[in-house]
XYZ file of C-alpha atoms in Angstrom:
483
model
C 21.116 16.750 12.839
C 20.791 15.737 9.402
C 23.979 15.820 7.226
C 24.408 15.941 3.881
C 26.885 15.519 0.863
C 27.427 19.341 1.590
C 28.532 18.748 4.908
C 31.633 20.600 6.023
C 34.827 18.879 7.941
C 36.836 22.108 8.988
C 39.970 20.305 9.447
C 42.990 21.624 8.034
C 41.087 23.926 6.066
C 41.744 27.684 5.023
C 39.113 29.730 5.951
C 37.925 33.282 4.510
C 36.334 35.253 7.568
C 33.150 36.887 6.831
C 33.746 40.861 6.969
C 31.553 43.418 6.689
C 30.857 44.844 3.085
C 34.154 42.834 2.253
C 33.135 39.156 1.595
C 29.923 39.667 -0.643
C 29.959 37.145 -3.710
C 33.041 39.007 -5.878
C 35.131 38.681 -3.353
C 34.551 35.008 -1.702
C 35.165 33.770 -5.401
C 38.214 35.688 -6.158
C 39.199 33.811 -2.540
C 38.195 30.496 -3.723
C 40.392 30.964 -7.336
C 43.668 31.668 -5.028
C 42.957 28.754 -2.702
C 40.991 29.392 -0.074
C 38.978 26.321 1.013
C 35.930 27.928 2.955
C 34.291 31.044 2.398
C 32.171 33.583 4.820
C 29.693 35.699 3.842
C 29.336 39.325 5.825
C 27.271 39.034 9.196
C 23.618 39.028 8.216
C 21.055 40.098 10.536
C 18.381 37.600 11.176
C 16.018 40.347 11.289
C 16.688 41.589 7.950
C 17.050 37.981 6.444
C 13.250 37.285 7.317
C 12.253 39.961 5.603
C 13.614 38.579 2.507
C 12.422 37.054 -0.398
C 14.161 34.139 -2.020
C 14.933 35.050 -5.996
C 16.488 32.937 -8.882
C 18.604 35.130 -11.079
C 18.137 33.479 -14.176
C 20.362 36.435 -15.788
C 23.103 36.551 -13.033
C 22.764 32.861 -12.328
C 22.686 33.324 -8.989
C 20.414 32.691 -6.160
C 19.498 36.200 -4.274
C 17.593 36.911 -1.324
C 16.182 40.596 -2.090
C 14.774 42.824 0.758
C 11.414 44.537 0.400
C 13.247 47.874 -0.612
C 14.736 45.612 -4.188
C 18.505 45.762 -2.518
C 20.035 42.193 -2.740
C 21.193 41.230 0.910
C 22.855 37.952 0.060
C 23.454 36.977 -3.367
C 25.050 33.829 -4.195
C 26.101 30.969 -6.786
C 26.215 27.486 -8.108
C 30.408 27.627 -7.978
C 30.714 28.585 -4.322
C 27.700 26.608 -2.748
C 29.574 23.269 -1.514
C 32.029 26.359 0.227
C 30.299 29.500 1.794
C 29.349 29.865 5.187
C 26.258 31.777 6.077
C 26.959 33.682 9.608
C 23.662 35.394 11.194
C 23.492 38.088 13.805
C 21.002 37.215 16.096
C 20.232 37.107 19.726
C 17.103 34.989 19.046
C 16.955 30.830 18.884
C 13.448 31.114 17.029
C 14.707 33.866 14.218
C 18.315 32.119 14.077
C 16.551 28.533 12.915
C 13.659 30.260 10.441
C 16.891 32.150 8.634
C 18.790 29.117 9.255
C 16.066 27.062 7.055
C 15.689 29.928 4.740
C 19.465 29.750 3.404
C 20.255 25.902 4.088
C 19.657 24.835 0.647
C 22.024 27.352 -0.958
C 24.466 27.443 1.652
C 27.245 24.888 2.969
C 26.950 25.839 6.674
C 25.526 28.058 9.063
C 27.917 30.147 11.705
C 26.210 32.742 14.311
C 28.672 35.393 15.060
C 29.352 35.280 19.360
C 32.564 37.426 18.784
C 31.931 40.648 16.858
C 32.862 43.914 19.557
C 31.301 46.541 16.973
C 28.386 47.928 18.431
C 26.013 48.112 15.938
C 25.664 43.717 16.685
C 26.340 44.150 20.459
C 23.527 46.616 21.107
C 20.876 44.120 19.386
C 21.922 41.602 22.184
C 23.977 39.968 19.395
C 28.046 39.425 18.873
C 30.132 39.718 21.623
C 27.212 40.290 23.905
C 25.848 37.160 23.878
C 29.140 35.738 25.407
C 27.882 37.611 28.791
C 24.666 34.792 28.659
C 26.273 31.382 28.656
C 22.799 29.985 28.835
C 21.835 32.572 26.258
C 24.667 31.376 24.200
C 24.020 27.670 24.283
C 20.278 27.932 23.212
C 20.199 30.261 20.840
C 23.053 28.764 18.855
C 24.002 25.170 18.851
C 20.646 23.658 20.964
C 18.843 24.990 18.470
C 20.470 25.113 15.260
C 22.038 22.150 15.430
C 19.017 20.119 16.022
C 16.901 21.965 13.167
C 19.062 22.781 10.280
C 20.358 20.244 7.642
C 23.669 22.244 7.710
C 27.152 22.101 10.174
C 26.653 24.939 12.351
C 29.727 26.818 13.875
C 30.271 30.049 16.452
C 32.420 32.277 16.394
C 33.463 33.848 19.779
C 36.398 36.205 21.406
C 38.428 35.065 24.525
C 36.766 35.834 27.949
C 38.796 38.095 30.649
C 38.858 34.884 32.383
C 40.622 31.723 30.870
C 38.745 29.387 33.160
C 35.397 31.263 32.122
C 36.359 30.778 28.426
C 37.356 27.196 28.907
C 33.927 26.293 30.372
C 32.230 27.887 27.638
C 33.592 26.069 24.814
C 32.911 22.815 26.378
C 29.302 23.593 27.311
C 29.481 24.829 23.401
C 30.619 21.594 22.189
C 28.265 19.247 24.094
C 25.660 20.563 21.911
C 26.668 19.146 19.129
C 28.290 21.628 17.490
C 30.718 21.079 14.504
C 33.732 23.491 15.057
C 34.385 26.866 16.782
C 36.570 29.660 15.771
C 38.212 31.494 18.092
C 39.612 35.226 17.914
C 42.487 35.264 20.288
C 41.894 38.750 21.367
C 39.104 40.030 24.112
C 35.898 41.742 23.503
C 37.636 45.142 24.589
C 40.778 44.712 22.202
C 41.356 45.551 18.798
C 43.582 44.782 16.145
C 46.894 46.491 17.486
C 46.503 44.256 20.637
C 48.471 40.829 20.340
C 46.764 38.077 19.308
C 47.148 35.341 22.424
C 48.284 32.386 20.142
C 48.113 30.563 24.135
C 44.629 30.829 24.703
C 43.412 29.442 21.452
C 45.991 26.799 22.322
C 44.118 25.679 25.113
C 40.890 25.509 23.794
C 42.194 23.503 20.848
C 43.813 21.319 23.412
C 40.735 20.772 25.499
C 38.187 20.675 22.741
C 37.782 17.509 20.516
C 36.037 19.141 18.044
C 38.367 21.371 15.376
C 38.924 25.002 16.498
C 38.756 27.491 13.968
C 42.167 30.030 14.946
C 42.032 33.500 13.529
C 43.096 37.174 14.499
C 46.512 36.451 13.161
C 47.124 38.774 10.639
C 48.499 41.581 12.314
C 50.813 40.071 14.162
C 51.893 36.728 11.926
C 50.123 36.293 8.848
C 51.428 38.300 5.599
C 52.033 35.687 3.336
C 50.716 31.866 2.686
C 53.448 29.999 4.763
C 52.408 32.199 7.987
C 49.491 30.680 7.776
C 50.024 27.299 8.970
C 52.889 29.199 11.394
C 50.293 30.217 13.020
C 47.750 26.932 12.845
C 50.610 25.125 14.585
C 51.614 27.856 17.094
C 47.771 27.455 18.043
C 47.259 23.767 17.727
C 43.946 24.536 15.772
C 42.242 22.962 13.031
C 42.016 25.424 10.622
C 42.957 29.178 10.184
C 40.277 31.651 9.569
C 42.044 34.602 7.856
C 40.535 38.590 7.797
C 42.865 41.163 7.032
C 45.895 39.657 5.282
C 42.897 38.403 3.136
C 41.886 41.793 2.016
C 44.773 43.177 2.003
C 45.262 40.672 -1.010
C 43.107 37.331 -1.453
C 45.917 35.598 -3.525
C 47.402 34.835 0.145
C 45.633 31.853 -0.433
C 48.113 30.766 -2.843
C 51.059 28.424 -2.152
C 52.776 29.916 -5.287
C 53.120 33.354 -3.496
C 51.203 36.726 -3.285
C 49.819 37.947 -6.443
C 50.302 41.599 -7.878
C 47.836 43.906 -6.439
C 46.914 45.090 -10.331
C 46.061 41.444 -10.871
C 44.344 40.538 -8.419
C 42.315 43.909 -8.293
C 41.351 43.427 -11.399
C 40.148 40.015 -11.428
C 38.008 41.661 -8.628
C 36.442 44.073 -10.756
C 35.362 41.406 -12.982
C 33.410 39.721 -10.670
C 31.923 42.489 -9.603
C 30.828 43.178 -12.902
C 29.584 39.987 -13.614
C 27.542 39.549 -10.533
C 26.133 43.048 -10.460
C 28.145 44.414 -7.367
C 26.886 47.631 -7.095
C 29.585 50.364 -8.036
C 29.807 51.904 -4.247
C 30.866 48.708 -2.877
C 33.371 47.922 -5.724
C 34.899 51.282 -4.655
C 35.127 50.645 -0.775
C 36.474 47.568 -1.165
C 39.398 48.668 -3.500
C 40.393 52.471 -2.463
C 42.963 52.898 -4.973
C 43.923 55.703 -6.681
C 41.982 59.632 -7.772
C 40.459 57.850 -10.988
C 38.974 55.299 -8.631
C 37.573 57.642 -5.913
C 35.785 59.809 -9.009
C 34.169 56.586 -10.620
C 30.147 57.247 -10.813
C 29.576 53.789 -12.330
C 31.049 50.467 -12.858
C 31.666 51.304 -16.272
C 34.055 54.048 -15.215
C 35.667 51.950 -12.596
C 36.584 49.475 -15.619
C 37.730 52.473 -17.593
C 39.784 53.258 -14.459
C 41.561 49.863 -14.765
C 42.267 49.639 -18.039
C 38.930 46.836 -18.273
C 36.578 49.396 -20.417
C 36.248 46.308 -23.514
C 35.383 43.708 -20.416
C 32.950 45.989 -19.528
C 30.725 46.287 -22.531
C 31.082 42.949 -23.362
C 30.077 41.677 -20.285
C 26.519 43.934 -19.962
C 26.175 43.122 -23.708
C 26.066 39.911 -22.889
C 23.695 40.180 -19.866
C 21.692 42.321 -21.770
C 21.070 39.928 -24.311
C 20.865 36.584 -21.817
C 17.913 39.151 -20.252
C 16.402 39.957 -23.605
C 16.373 35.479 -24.481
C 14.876 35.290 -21.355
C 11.797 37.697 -21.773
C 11.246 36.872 -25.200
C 10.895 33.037 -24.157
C 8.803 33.578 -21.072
C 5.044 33.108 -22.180
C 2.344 35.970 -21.147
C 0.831 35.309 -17.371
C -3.115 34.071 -18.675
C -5.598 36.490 -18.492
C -3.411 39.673 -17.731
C -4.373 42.683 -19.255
C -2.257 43.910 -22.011
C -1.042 47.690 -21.199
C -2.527 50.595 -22.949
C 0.371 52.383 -24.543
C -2.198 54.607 -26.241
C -0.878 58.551 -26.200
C 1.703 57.451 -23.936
C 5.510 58.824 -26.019
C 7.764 56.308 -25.903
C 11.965 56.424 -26.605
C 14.337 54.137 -26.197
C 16.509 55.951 -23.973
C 18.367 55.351 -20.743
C 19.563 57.814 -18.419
C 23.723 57.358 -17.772
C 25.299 59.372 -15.020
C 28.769 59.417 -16.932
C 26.842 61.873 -19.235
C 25.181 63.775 -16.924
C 26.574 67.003 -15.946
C 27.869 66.159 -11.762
C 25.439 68.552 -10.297
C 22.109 68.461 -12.788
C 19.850 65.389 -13.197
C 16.916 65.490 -16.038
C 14.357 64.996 -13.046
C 15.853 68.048 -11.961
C 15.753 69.940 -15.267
C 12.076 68.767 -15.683
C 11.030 69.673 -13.039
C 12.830 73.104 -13.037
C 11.110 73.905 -16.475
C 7.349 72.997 -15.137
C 8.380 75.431 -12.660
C 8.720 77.911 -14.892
C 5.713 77.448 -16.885
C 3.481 77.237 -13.815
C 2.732 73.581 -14.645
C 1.812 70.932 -12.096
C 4.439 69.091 -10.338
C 5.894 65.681 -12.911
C 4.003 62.827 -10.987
C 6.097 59.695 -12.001
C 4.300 56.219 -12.198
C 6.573 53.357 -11.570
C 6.153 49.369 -12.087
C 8.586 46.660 -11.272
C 8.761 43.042 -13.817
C 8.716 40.100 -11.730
C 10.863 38.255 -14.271
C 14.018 40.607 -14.094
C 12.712 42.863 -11.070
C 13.432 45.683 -13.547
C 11.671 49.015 -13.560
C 9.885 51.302 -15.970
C 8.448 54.440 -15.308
C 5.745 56.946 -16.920
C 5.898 60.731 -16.155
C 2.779 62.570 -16.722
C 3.485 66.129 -17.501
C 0.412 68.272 -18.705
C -1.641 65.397 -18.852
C 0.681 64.479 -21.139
C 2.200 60.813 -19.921
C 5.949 59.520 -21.540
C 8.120 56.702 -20.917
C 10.873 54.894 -22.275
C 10.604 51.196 -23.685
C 14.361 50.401 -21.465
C 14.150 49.187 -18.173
C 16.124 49.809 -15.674
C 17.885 48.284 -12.702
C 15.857 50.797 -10.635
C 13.168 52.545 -9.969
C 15.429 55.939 -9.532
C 16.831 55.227 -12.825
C 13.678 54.206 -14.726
C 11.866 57.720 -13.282
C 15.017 59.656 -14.866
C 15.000 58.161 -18.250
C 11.407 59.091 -18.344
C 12.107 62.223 -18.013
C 14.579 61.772 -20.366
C 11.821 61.478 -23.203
C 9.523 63.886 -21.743
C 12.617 66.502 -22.078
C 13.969 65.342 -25.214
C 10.051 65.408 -27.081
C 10.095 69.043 -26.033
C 13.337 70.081 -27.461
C 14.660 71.046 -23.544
C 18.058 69.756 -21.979
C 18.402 66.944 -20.008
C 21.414 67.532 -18.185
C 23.946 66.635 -20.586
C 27.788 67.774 -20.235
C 27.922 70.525 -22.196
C 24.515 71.816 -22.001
C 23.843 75.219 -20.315
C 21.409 75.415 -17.720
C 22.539 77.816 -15.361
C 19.730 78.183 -13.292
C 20.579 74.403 -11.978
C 23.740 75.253 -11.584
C 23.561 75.669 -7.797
C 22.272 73.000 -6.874
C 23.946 70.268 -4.621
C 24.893 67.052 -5.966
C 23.019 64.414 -4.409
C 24.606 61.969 -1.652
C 25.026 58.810 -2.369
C 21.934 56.632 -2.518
C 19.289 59.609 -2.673
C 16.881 60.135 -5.439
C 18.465 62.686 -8.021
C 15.741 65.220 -8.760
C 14.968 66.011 -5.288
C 15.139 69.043 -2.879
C 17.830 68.460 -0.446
C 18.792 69.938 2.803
C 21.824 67.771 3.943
C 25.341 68.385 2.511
C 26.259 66.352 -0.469
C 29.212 63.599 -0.210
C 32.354 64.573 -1.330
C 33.591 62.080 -3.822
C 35.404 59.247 -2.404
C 34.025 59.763 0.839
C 33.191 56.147 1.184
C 37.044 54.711 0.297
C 38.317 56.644 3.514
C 38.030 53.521 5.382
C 39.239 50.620 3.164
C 37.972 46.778 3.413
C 40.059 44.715 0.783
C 42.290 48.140 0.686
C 45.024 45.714 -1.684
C 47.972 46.716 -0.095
C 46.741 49.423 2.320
C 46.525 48.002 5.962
C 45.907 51.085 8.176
C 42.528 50.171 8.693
C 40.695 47.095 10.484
C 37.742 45.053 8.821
C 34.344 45.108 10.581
C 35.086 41.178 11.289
C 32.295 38.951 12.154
């Protein structure tokens, strides 16, 4: 294995554990500001991390790896890459090195997840599952890995019902090279309200040589910063790995003490902003309070929080890094300049904090060519490869409009067109206030569907998705899907 000046130790070292929809960028850098030395990101399949394509945000700086759909799978930065952890999903030594190769030169290390009980990784052969294959285990992650990748690679497994069987595991592990293992001192069957066994870690630290990674200790020991090497010495480990008492509040990190939960939430929210989070994640991770639960946007989230000045002046200033960008970014050679001609053009955006809850201006467009017996709006949509924003041209009555903003999306660059197309005809759009009763019965769409649409399913109630907090800042009924 090649090593390089990135190269992790994992000895006394406090360690962020990746959970699901919890440790995306915002949150392993509010972790690293309250002293966490190590970060994790979620589990990422290796399926769906082939698929992607490897982007520089020049706006963001940030390097993102962006599906085929646009939606950013793994976004990351300058400030945390000598400290996150990549773990992979996979049940596949051929897919675990290509993603392993993929990420290596943004990343600090590479950890395949042998511990996760949650089905949705155990049915693809992966997690837990793979502990049931010894040989399985042993070739598709450290053979493998640590021969190919220029990264430390790690595993993360559960206890076996046998401790002999778990014993001879790890040391079959560690023969391969391997450069630390975390263990979660509970069994594949038990969950959170099940005691940790502090013992069994013990013994694999004490027959290992390489460090072992403790963690599962938060429900039982870990609520504040000096439990936390409590519990490294009750185990004899390395290093603790810490989930829950983590997002319960991050600042656990800190040797000064816990952090209010009003702080530290907000310093959240500001990363989030800054790095794009998208507003439904920002919610599940927090799940505080009614304004919360009603936010539509990130803007009303800040509002919310008392962070409504951070908010403009932090997409102001995106916007305009975005605008330096394009203006400095010379014309690809020989591509055909686009025929604006009888095309209307605003400069409008659509905002769904203006928007009445149950109307969209696709909606209202398409309810007036209804009316008139026109043909259907057909919407014609392009993405920028700079910025990977959208614009969109509606063609109503041969008739085509568009406005000059893009947009983050291709939803939201189809609704401002029809913005203009509604707005040039003197018709409403939507707006609060506006009368358009014949919309009025209409479902709201669920998250994530395309306003504008017929729909058959039941719309989300609001706040739907905070019934099951991840960082949850002070509320611990619920457990983290842990890697």
């Amino acid at each position: 294995m090649i090593v390089d000046s990135l190269s992790l130790c994992y000895r006394n070292e406090l360690i962020l554990a990746p959970m699901v929809r919890v440790g995306t960028l915002p949150m392993r850098l509010l972790a690293l500001d309250y002293g966490a030395d190590i970060v994790s990101c979620e589990e990422l399949i290796d399926l769906k991390m082939l698929q992607c394509k490897r982007v520089v945000n020049e706006v963001l700086n940030t390097v993102d790896f962006v599906a085929p759909d646009d939606r950013v799978v793994f976004r990351t930065c300058e400030r945390e890459q000598r400290r996150v952890v990549f773990q992979m999903g996979t049940s596949d030594e051929a897919r675990a090195l290509a993603v392993a190769k993929r990420v290596e030169n943004d990343v600090a290390g590479i950890d395949v997840n042998m511990g996760c009980p949650k089905e949705y990784s155990t049915k693809g052969g992966m997690g837990a599952a793979l502990l049931s294959d010894p040989d399985k285990v042993e070739k598709v992650n450290p053979h493998t890995l640590v021969k190919g990748t220029r990264r430390p690679v790690t595993c993360k497994i559960c206890i076996l019902p046998s401790m002999e069987d778990t014993l001879s595991l790890v040391k079959r592990i560690e023969r391969t090279g391997i450069a630390a293992i975390t263990v979660h001192g509970r069994k594949r069957e038990e969950r959170p309200q099940h005691p940790v066994s502090s013992e069994a870690i013990k013994a694999i630290a004490e027959t290992l040589s390489i460090p072992v990674i403790t963690n599962g200790g938060s429900h039982d020991h870990i609520h504040e910063y000096v439990d936390i090497e409590d519990f490294r010495q009750a185990t004899a480990a390395s290093s603790v790995m810490v989930a829950r008492g983590a997002m319960w509040n991050p600042s656990i990190f800190l040797k000064e003490g816990l952090r209010l939960l009003e702080e530290v939430m907000q310093k959240y929210i500001q990363y989030a902003v800054k790095y794009d989070d998208h507003y439904t994640n920002t919610k599940y991770c927090l799940s505080q309070g009614r304004l919360l639960h009603a936010a539509q946007s990130s803007r009303e989230i800040c509002e919310a929080f008392g962070l409504g000045t951070f908010y403009e002046d932090t997409t102001r200033e995106l916007d305009a890094r975005q605008a330096e960008l394009l203006a400095r970014t010379p014309e690809e050679p020989g591509e055909p300049a686009e025929d604006t001609s009888g095309v209307i053009q605003m400069a409008v955006k659509f905002d769904r904090s203006h928007i009445h809850p149950q109307i969209t201006p696709k909606m209202c467009l398409l309810e007036w060519c209804r009316r008139e017996k026109l043909a259907q709006p057909v919407y014609e949509t392009v993405q920028r490869p700079l910025d990977r924003l959208f614009c969109s041209v509606v063609t109503v009555a041969d008739q085509k409009y568009q406005s000059t903003l893009w947009a983050k999306s291709k939803k939201l660059a189809e609704q401002a067109a029809a913005i203009v197309c509604l707005q040039s005809q003197g018709l409403p759009e939507g707006r609060l206030g506006e009368e358009s009763p014949s919309l009025h019965k209409r479902k709201r769409e669920a998250p994530g569907q395309d306003p504008g649409e017929s729909r058959t399913q039941e719309a989300a109630v609001p706040g739907e998705l905070c019934k099951k907090p991840f960082v949850a800042l002070g509320s611990g009924e619920e457990s983290p899907l842990e890697g």
